[in-house]
Coordinates of N, CA and C in Angstrom, one line a residue:
X262 N 103.5 94.1 103.5 CA 103.8 95.5 103.2 C 102.9 96.4 104.0
X263 N 103.5 97.4 104.6 CA 102.7 98.4 105.3 C 102.1 99.4 104.4
X264 N 101.1 100.2 104.9 CA 100.5 101.2 104.1 C 101.6 102.3 103.8
X265 N 102.5 102.6 104.7 CA 103.5 103.6 104.5 C 104.4 103.2 103.3
X266 N 104.8 101.9 103.4 CA 105.7 101.4 102.3 C 105.0 101.5 100.9
X267 N 103.7 101.1 100.9 CA 103.0 101.2 99.7 C 102.9 102.6 99.1
X268 N 102.6 103.6 100.0 CA 102.5 105.0 99.6 C 103.9 105.5 99.1
X269 N 105.0 105.1 99.8 CA 106.3 105.5 99.3 C 106.6 105.0 97.9
X270 N 106.3 103.7 97.7 CA 106.5 103.1 96.3 C 105.6 103.8 95.3
X271 N 104.3 104.0 95.7 CA 103.4 104.7 94.8 C 103.9 106.1 94.4
X272 N 104.3 106.9 95.4 CA 104.7 108.3 95.1 C 106.0 108.4 94.3
X273 N 106.8 107.3 94.3 CA 108.0 107.3 93.4 C 107.5 107.3 91.9
X274 N 106.5 106.5 91.6 CA 106.0 106.3 90.3 C 105.0 107.4 89.9
X275 N 104.2 107.8 90.8 CA 103.1 108.8 90.5 C 103.2 110.0 91.5
X276 N 104.3 110.8 91.4 CA 104.5 111.9 92.4 C 103.4 113.0 92.3
X277 N 102.6 113.1 91.2 CA 101.6 114.1 91.0 C 100.2 113.6 91.6
X278 N 100.1 112.4 92.0 CA 98.9 111.9 92.6 C 98.9 111.9 94.1
X279 N 97.8 112.2 94.8 CA 97.8 112.3 96.2 C 96.9 111.2 96.8
X280 N 97.5 110.2 97.5 CA 96.7 109.2 98.1 C 95.9 109.8 99.3
X281 N 94.6 109.4 99.4 CA 93.8 110.0 100.4 C 93.3 108.9 101.3
X282 N 93.5 107.6 101.0 CA 93.0 106.5 101.8 C 93.5 105.2 101.2
X283 N 93.3 104.1 102.0 CA 93.8 102.8 101.6 C 93.0 101.7 102.2
X284 N 93.1 100.5 101.6 CA 92.6 99.3 102.1 C 93.8 98.3 102.2
X285 N 93.8 97.4 103.2 CA 94.8 96.4 103.2 C 94.1 95.1 102.7
X286 N 94.7 94.5 101.7 CA 94.2 93.3 101.0 C 95.2 92.2 101.1
X287 N 95.3 91.5 102.2 CA 96.4 90.5 102.3 C 97.7 91.2 102.4
X288 N 98.6 90.8 101.5 CA 100.0 91.4 101.4 C 100.0 92.7 100.5
X289 N 98.8 93.0 99.9 CA 98.8 94.1 99.0 C 98.1 95.3 99.7
X290 N 98.3 96.5 99.1 CA 97.6 97.7 99.6 C 96.9 98.3 98.4
X291 N 95.6 98.7 98.6 CA 94.9 99.4 97.6 C 94.8 100.8 98.0
X292 N 95.3 101.7 97.1 CA 95.3 103.1 97.4 C 94.2 103.8 96.7
X293 N 93.5 104.8 97.4 CA 92.5 105.6 96.7 C 93.2 107.0 96.6
X294 N 93.1 107.6 95.5 CA 93.7 108.9 95.3 C 92.7 110.0 94.9
X295 N 93.1 111.3 95.1 CA 92.3 112.4 94.7 C 92.3 112.5 93.2
X296 N 91.1 112.7 92.6 CA 91.1 112.8 91.1 C 91.7 114.2 90.8
X297 N 92.3 114.3 89.6 CA 92.8 115.6 89.1 C 91.6 116.2 88.4
X298 N 91.3 117.5 88.6 CA 90.2 118.2 88.1 C 90.6 118.8 86.7
X299 N 89.6 119.0 85.9 CA 89.8 119.7 84.7 C 90.4 118.9 83.5
X300 N 90.4 117.6 83.6 CA 91.0 116.9 82.5 C 90.0 116.6 81.4
X301 N 88.8 116.6 81.7 CA 87.8 116.4 80.7 C 87.4 114.9 80.5
X302 N 88.0 114.1 81.2 CA 87.7 112.6 81.2 C 87.9 112.0 82.5
X303 N 87.3 110.8 82.7 CA 87.4 110.1 84.0 C 88.8 109.4 84.0
X304 N 89.4 109.5 85.2 CA 90.8 109.0 85.3 C 90.7 107.9 86.4
X305 N 91.7 107.0 86.4 CA 91.8 106.0 87.4 C 92.2 106.7 88.7
X306 N 91.5 106.3 89.8 CA 91.8 106.9 91.1 C 92.2 105.9 92.2
X307 N 92.2 104.6 91.8 CA 92.5 103.6 92.7 C 93.6 102.7 92.1
X308 N 94.6 102.3 92.9 CA 95.7 101.5 92.5 C 96.0 100.4 93.5
X309 N 96.4 99.2 93.0 CA 96.8 98.1 93.9 C 98.4 98.2 93.9
X310 N 98.9 98.3 95.1 CA 100.4 98.2 95.2 C 100.7 96.8 95.8
X311 N 101.2 95.9 94.9 CA 101.5 94.6 95.3 C 102.7 94.5 96.2
X312 N 102.8 93.4 96.9 CA 104.0 93.2 97.8 C 105.3 93.2 97.1
X313 N 105.3 92.9 95.8 CA 106.6 93.0 95.1 C 106.9 94.4 94.5
X314 N 106.1 95.3 94.8 CA 106.3 96.7 94.4 C 105.6 97.1 93.1
X315 N 105.0 96.1 92.4 CA 104.2 96.4 91.2 C 103.0 97.2 91.5
X316 N 102.6 98.1 90.6 CA 101.4 98.9 90.8 C 100.5 98.7 89.6
X317 N 99.2 98.5 90.0 CA 98.2 98.2 88.9 C 96.9 99.1 89.2
X318 N 96.4 99.8 88.2 CA 95.2 100.5 88.4 C 94.1 99.6 88.6
X319 N 93.1 100.0 89.4 CA 91.9 99.1 89.7 C 90.7 100.0 89.9
X320 N 89.6 99.4 90.3 CA 88.4 100.1 90.6 C 87.6 99.3 91.6
X321 N 86.6 99.9 92.3 CA 85.9 99.2 93.4 C 85.2 98.0 93.0
X322 N 84.8 97.9 91.7 CA 84.0 96.7 91.3 C 85.0 95.5 91.2
X323 N 86.2 95.7 90.9 CA 87.2 94.6 90.7 C 87.8 94.1 92.0
X324 N 87.6 94.9 93.1 CA 88.3 94.6 94.4 C 87.3 94.4 95.5
X325 N 87.1 93.1 95.9 CA 86.1 92.8 96.9 C 86.4 93.5 98.2
X326 N 87.7 93.7 98.6 CA 88.0 94.3 99.8 C 87.4 95.7 100.0
X327 N 87.3 96.4 98.8 CA 86.7 97.7 98.9 C 85.2 97.7 99.2
X328 N 84.5 96.7 98.7 CA 83.1 96.5 98.9 C 82.8 96.1 100.4
X329 N 83.7 95.4 101.0 CA 83.4 94.8 102.3 C 84.1 95.6 103.5
X330 N 85.0 96.5 103.3 CA 85.8 97.1 104.3 C 85.8 98.6 104.1
X331 N 85.6 99.4 105.1 CA 85.7 100.9 105.0 C 87.2 101.3 104.7
X332 N 87.3 102.3 103.9 CA 88.6 102.8 103.6 C 89.2 103.5 104.8
X333 N 90.5 103.3 105.0 CA 91.2 104.0 106.1 C 91.8 105.3 105.5
X334 N 91.3 106.4 106.1 CA 91.7 107.7 105.6 C 93.2 108.0 106.0
X335 N 93.9 108.7 105.1 CA 95.2 109.1 105.4 C 95.1 110.6 105.8
X336 N 95.7 110.9 106.9 CA 95.6 112.3 107.5 C 96.9 113.0 107.3

């Protein structure tokens, strides 16, 4: 899966979230999003988009690729 495909799949499910960067993790893509401000609580800002189109919230502690590889910024 390409980063563009992952972003397209992600935006279908979460149109209100803005991806700002990504990591490639094998066949999966991990997306980093801008947090929404003013919610009063911490929200999930990273998601794994699996090759089969499934999306799962994640965080840097659970994903080794984030610790070892710089994020590729989306411009």
